CSV table of N, CA, C and O in Angstrom, one decimal:
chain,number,residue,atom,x,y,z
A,1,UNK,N,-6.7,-9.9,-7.6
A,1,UNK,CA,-7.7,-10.9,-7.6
A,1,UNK,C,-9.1,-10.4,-7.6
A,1,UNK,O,-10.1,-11.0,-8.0
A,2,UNK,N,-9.2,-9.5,-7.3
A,2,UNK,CA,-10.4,-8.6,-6.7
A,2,UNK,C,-11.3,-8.5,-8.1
A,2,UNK,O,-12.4,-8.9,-8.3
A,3,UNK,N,-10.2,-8.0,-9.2
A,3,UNK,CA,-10.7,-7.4,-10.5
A,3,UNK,C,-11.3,-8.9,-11.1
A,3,UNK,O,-11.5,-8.8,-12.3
A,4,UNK,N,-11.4,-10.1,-10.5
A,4,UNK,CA,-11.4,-10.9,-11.6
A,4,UNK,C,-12.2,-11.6,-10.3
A,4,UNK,O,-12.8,-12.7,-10.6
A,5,UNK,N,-12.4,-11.2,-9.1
A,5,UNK,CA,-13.6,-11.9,-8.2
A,5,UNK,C,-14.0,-10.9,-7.4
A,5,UNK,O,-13.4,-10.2,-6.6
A,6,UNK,N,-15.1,-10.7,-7.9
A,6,UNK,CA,-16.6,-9.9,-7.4
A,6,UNK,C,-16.6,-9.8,-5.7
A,6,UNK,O,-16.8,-8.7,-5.1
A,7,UNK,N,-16.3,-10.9,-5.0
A,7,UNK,CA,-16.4,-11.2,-4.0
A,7,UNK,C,-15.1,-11.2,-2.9
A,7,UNK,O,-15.1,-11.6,-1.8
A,8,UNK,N,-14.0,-10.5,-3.6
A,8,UNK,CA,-13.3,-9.7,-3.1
A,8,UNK,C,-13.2,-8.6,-3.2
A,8,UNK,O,-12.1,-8.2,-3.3
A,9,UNK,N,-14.0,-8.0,-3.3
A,9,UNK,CA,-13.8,-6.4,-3.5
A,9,UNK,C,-14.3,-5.7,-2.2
A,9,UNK,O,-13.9,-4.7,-1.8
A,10,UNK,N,-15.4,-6.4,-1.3
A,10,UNK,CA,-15.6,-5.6,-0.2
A,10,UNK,C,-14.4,-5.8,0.4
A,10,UNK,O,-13.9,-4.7,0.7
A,11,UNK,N,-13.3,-7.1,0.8
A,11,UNK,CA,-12.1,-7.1,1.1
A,11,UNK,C,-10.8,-5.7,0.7
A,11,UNK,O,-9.9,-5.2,1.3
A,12,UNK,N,-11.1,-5.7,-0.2
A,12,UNK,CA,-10.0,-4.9,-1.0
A,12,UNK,C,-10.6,-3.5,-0.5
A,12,UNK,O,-9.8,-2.9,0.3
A,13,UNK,N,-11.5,-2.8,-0.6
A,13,UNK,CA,-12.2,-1.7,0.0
A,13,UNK,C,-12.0,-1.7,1.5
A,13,UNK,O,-12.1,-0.5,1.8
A,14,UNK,N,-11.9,-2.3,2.4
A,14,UNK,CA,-11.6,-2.5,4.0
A,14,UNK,C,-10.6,-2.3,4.2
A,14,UNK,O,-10.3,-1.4,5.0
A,15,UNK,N,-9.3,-3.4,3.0
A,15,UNK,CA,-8.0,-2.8,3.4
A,15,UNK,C,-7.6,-1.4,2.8
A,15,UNK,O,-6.5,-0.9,3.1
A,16,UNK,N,-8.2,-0.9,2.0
A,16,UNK,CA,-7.9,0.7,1.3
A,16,UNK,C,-8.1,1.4,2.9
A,16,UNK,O,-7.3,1.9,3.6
A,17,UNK,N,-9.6,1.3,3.0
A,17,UNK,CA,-10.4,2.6,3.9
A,17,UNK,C,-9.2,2.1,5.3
A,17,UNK,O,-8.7,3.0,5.9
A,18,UNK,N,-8.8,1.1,5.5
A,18,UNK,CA,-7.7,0.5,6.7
A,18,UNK,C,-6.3,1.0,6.7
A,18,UNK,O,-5.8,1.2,7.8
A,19,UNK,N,-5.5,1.4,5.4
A,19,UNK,CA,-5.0,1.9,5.3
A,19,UNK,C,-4.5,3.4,5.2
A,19,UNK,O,-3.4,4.0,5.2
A,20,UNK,N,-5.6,3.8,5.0
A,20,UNK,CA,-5.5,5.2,4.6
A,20,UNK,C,-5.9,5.7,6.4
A,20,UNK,O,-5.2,6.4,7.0
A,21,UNK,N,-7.2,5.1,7.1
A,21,UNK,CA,-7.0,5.8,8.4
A,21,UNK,C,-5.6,5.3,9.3
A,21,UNK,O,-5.2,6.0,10.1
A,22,UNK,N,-4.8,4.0,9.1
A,22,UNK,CA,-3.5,4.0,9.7
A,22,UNK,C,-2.4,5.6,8.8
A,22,UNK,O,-1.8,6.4,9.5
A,23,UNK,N,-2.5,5.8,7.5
A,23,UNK,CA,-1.9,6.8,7.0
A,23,UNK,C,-2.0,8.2,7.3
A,23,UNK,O,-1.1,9.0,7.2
A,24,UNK,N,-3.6,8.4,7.8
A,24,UNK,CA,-4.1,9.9,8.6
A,24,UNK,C,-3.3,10.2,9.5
A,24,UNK,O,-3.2,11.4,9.7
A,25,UNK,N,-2.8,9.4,10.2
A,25,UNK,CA,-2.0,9.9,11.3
A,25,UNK,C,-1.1,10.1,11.5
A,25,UNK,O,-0.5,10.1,12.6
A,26,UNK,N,-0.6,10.4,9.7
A,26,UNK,CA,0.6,10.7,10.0
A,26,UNK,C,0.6,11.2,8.6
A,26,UNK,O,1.8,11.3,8.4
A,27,UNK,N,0.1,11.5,7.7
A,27,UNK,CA,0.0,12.6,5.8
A,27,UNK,C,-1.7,13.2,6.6
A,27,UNK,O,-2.5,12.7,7.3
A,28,UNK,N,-1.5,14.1,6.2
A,28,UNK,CA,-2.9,15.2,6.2
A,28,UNK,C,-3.4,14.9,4.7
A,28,UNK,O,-4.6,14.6,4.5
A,29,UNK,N,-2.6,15.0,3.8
A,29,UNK,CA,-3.3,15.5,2.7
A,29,UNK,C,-3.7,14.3,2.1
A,29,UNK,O,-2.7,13.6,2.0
A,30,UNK,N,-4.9,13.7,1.6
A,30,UNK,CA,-5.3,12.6,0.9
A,30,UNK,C,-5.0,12.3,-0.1
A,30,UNK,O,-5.5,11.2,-0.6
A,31,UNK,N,-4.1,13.2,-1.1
A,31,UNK,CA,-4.0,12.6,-2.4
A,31,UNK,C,-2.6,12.4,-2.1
A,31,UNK,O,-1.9,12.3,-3.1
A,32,UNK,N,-1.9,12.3,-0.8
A,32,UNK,CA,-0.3,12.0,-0.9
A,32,UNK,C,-0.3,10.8,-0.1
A,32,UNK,O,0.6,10.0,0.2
A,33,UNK,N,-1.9,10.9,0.5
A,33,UNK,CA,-1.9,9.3,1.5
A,33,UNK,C,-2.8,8.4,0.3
A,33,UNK,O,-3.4,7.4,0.8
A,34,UNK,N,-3.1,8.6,-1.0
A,34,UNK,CA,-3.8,8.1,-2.1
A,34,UNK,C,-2.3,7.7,-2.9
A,34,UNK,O,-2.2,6.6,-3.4
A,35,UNK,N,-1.6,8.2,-2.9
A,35,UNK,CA,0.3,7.9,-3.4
A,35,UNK,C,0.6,7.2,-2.9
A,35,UNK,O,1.2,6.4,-3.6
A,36,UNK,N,0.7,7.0,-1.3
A,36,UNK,CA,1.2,5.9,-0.5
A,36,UNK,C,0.8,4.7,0.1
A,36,UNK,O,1.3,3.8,0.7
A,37,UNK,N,-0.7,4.8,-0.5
A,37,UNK,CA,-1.8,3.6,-0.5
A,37,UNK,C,-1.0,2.8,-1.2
A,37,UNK,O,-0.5,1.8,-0.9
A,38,UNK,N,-1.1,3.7,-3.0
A,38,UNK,CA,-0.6,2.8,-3.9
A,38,UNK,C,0.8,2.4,-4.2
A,38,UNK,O,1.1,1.5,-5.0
A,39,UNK,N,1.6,3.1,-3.6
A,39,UNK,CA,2.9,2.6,-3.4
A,39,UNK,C,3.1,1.4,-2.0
A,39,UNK,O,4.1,0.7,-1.9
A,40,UNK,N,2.1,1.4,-1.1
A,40,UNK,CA,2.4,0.0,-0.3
A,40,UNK,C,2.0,-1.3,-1.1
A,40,UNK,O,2.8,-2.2,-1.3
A,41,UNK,N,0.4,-1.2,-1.6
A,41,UNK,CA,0.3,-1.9,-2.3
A,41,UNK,C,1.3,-2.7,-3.5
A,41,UNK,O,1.5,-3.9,-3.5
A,42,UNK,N,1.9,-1.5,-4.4
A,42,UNK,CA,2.6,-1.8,-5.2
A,42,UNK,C,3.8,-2.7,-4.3
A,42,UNK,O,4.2,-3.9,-4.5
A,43,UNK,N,4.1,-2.2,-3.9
A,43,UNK,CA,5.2,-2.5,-2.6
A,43,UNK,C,5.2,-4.3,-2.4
A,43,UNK,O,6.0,-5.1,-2.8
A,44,UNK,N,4.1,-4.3,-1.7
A,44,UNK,CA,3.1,-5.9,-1.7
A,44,UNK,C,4.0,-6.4,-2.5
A,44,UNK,O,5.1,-6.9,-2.4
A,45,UNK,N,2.8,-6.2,-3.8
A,45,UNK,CA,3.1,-6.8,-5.3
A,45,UNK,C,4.5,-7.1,-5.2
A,45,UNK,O,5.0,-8.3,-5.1
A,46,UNK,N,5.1,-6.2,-5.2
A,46,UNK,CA,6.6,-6.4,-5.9
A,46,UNK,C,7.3,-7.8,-4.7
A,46,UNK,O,7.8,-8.8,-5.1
A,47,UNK,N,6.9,-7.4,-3.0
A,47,UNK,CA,7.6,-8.6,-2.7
A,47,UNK,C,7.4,-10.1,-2.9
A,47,UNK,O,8.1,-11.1,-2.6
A,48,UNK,N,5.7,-9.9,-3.6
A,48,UNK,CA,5.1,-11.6,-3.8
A,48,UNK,C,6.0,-12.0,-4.9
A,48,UNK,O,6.4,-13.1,-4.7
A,49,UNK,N,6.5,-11.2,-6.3
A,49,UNK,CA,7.1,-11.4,-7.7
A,49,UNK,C,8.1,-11.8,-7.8
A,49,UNK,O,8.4,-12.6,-8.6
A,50,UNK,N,9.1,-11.2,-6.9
A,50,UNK,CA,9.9,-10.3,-7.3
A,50,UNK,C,11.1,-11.2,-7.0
A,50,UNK,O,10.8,-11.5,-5.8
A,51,UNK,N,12.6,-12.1,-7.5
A,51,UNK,CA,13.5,-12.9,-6.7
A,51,UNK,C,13.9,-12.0,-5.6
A,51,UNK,O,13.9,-12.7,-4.7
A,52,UNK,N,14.1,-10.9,-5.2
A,52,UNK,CA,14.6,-9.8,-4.2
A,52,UNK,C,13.7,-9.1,-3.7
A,52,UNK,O,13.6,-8.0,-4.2
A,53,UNK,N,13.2,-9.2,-3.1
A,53,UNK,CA,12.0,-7.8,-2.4
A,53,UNK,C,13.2,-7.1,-2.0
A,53,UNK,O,14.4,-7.4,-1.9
A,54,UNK,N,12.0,-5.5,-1.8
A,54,UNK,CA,12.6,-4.5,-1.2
A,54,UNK,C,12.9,-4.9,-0.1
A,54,UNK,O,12.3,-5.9,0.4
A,55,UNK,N,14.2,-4.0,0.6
A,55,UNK,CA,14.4,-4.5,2.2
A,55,UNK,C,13.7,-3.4,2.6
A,55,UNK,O,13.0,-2.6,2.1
A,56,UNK,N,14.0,-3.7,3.7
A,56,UNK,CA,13.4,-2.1,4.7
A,56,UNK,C,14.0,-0.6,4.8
A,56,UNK,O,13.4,0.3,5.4
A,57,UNK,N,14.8,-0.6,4.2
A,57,UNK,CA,15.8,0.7,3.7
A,57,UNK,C,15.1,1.4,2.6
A,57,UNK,O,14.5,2.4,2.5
A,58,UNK,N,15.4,0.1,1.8
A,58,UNK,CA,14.4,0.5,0.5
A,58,UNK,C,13.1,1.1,0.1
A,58,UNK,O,12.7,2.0,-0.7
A,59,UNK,N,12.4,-0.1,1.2
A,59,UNK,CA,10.8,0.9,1.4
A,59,UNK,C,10.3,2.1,1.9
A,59,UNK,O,9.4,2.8,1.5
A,60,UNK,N,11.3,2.4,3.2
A,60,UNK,CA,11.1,3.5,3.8
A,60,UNK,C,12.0,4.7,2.5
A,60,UNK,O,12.0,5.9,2.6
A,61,UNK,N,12.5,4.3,2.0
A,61,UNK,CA,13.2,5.7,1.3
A,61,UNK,C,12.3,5.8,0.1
A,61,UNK,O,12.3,6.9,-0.6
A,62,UNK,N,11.4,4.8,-0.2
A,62,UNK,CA,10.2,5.2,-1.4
A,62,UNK,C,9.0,5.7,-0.3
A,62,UNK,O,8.2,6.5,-0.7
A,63,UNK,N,9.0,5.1,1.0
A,63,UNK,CA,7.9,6.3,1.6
A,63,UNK,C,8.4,7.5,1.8
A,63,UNK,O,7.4,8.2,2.1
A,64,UNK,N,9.1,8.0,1.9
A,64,UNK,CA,9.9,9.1,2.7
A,64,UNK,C,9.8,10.2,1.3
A,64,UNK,O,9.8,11.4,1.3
A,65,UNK,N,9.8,9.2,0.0
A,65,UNK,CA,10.1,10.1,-1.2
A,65,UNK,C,8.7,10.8,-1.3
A,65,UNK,O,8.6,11.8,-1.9
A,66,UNK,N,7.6,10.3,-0.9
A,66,UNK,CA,6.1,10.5,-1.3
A,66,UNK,C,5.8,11.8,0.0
A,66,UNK,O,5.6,13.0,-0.3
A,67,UNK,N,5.9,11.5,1.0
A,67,UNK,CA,5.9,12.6,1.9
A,67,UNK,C,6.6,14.0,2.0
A,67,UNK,O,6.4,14.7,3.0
């Protein structure tokens, strides 16, 4: 929504920089906590679309694969 309202973007920037320091404390490296930003996100996405979201098995074995 962000890309298409101006006025969510400071939102979308809050939950990035929100994300990534909940991610610091536990990935060091920023371009693998920059992979798992966009795999939660994606993550999101997929359970708003999707008839089946991932379960929790599921998600944690696509975080586990990034780390």
């Amino acid at each position: 929504m962000a890309a298409r309202r101006p006025d969510l973007r400071t939102e979308l920037t809050r939950w990035i920089n929100a994300l990534d320091a909940f991610l610091a404390r536990y990935i060091d490296d920023p371009i693998t906590r920059a992979a798992a930003t966009a795999a939660i996100d994606g993550l999101f996405l997929r359970c708003l679309c999707v008839d089946r979201p991932p379960d929790t098995d599921e998600i944690l074995a696509i975080l586990h694969r990034l780390t």
